[in-house]
C-alpha positions as a Python dict, from the first residue, in 0.01 Angstrom:
ca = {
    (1, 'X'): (0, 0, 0),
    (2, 'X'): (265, 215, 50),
    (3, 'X'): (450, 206, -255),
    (4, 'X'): (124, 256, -470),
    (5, 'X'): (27, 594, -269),
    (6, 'X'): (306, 840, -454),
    (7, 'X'): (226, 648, -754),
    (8, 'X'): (-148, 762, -744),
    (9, 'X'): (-85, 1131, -619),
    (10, 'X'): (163, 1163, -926),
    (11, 'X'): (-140, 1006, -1167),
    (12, 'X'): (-375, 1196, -970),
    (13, 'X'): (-203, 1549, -1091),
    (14, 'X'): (-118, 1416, -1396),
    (15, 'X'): (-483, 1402, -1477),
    (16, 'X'): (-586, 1716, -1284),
    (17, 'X'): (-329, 1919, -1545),
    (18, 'X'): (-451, 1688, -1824),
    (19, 'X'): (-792, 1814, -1746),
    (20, 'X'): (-726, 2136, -1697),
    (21, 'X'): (-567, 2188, -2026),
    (22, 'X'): (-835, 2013, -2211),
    (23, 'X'): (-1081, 2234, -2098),
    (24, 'X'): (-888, 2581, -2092),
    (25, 'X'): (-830, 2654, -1737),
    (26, 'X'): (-495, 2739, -1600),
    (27, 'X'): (-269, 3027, -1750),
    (28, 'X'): (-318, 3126, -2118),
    (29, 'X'): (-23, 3314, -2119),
    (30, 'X'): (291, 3429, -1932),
    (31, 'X'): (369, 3800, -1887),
    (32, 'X'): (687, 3955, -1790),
    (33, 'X'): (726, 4367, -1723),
    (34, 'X'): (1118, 4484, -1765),
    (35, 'X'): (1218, 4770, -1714),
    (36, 'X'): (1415, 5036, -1927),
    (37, 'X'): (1771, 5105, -1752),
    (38, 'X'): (1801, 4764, -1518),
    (39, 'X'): (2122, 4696, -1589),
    (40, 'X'): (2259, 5046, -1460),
    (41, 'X'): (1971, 5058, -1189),
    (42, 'X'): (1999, 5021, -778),
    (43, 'X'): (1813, 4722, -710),
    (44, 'X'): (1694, 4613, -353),
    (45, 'X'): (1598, 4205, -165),
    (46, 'X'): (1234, 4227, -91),
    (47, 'X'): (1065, 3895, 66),
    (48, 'X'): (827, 3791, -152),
    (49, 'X'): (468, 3744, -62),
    (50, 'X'): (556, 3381, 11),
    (51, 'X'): (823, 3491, 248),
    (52, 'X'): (1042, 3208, 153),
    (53, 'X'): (1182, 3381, -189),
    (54, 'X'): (1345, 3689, -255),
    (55, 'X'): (1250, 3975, -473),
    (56, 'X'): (1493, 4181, -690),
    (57, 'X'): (1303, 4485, -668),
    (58, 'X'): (1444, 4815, -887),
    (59, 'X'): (1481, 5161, -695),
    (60, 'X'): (1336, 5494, -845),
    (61, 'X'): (1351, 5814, -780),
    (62, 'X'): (1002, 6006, -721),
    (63, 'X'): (1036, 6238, -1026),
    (64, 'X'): (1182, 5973, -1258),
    (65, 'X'): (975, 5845, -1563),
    (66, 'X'): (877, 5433, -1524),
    (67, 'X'): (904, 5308, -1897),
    (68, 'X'): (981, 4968, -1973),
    (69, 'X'): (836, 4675, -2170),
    (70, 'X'): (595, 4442, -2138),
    (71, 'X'): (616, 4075, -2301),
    (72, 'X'): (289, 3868, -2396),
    (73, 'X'): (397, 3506, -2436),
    (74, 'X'): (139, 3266, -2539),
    (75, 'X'): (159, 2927, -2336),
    (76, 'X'): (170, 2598, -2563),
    (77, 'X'): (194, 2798, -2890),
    (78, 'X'): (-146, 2902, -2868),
    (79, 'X'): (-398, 3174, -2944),
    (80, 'X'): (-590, 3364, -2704),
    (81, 'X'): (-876, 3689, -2759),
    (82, 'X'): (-882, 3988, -2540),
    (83, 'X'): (-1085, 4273, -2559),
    (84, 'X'): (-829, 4490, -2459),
    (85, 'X'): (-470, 4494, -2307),
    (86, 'X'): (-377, 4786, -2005),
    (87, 'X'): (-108, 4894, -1822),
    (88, 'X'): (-141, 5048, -1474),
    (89, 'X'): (96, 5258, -1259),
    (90, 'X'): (-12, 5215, -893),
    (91, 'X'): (27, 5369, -585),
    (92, 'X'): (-124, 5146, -256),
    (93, 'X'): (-158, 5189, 92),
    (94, 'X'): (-197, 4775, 257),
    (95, 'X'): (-269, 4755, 592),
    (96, 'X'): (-295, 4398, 753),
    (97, 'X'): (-447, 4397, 1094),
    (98, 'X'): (-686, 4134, 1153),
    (99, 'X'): (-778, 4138, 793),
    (100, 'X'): (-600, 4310, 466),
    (101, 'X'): (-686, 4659, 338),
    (102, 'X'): (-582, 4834, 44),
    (103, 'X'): (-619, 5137, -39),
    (104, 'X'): (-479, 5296, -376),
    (105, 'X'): (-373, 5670, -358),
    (106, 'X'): (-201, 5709, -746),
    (107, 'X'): (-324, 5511, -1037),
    (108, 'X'): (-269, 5591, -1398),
    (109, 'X'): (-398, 5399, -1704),
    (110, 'X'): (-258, 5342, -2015),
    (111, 'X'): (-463, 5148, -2303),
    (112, 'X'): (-212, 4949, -2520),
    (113, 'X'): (-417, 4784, -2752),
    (114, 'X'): (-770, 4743, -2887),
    (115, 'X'): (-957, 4443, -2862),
    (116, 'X'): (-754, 4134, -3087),
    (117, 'X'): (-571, 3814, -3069),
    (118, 'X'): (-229, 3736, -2948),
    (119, 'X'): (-92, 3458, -3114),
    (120, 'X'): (288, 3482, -3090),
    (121, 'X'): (494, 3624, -2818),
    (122, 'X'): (376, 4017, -2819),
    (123, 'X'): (639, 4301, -2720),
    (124, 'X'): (436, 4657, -2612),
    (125, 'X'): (652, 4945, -2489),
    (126, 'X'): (460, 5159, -2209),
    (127, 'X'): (577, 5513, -2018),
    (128, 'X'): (477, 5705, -1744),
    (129, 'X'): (663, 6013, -1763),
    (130, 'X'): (525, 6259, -1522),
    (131, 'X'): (311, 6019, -1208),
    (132, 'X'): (345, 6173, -911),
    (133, 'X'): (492, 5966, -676),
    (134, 'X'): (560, 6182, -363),
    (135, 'X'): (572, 5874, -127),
    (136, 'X'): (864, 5686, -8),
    (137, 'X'): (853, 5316, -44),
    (138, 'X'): (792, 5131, 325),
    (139, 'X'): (759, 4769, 396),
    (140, 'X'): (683, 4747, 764),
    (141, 'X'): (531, 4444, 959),
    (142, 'X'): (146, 4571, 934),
    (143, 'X'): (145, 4850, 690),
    (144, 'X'): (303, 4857, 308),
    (145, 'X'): (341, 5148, 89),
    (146, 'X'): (417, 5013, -237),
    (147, 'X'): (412, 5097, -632),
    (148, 'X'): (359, 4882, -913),
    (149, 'X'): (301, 4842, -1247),
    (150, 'X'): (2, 4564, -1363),
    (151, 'X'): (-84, 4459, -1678),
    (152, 'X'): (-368, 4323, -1782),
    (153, 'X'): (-541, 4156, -2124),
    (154, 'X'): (-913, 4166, -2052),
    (155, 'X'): (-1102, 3885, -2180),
    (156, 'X'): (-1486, 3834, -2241),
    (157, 'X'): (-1588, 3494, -2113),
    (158, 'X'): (-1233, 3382, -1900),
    (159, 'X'): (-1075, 3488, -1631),
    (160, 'X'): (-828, 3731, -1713),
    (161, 'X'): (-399, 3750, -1775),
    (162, 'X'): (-291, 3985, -1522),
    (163, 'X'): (53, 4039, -1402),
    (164, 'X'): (228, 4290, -1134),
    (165, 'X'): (600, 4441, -1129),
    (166, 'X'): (645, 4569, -820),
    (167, 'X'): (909, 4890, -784),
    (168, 'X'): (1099, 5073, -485),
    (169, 'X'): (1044, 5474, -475),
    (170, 'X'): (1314, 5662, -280),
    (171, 'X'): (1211, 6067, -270),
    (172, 'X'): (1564, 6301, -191),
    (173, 'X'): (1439, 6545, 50),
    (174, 'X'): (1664, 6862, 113),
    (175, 'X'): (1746, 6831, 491),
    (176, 'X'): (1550, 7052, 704),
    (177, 'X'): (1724, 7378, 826),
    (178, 'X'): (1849, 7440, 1147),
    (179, 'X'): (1600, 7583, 1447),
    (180, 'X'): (1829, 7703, 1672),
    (181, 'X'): (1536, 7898, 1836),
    (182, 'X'): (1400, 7611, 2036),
}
């Protein structure tokens, strides 16, 4: 009996992706955000939301422009219709108490593309030059400020392909003068 039990959990998901596949569920596509300037840009170790991995997270400035690319790959070689494809800039407030609150304070919207078909890997530039982001990054034990950038195809009658780049925001402040007054 105990030889034949990792044989049937391995059959068992086997089947469940089998299934899953024939009937469309799972991810359609995969969707990766980069960034223009990485290789010359300060990058910081977040923990990830699993808090077993590590993040490489890049570090902007609050008046810097966030440009990159985005990259639409379709899984398996196939198709997939959307009735639209967006990019957001995003500025949240999450505060985890007893439950999780968000709150989103900047959010810009860019539309890429009309309605269509992706059928081969897809490469769409996208640039927010002038988002106020007046907010320093924080990642704190119950409360996160935190920017990102999410894309998203919208489709009719599936779920849809959305993916999130998160980014650090470090604001240079002049230092404060001197009170000598007090």
């Amino acid at each position: 009996v105990q030889i034949w039990l990792p044989l049937l959990s391995s059959v068992s998901f086997l089947m469940a992706k089998a299934v899953k596949k024939l009937f469309g569920f799972g991810p359609v596509a995969t969707v990766s955000i980069e960034f223009n300037d990485m290789d010359t840009r300060r990058v910081i170790d977040m923990p990830a939301k699993d808090d077993e991995e590590v993040q490489r997270v890049p570090v902007f400035r609050g008046e810097e422009a966030i440009s990159g690319r985005i990259v639409i790959t379709p899984v398996d070689g196939k198709r997939f219709e959307h009735t639209g494809i967006k990019v957001e800039l995003i500025g949240q407030i999450v505060l985890s108490y007893e439950r999780v609150e968000k709150q989103d304070f900047t959010s810009v919207v860019r539309q890429l593309e009309p309605a269509g078909e992706v059928s081969s890997e897809r490469v769409l530039e996208f640039d927010f030059p002038t988002v106020d982001k007046q907010f320093d990054s924080y990642a704190g034990l119950n409360a996160q400020l935190r920017y990102f950038v999410r894309v998203t195809a919208v489709r009719s009658y599936a779920s849809n392909v959305v993916h999130e780049q998160e980014f650090w925001v470090e604001n240079d402040f002049p230092e404060p003068e001197s009170n000598n007054g007090i």
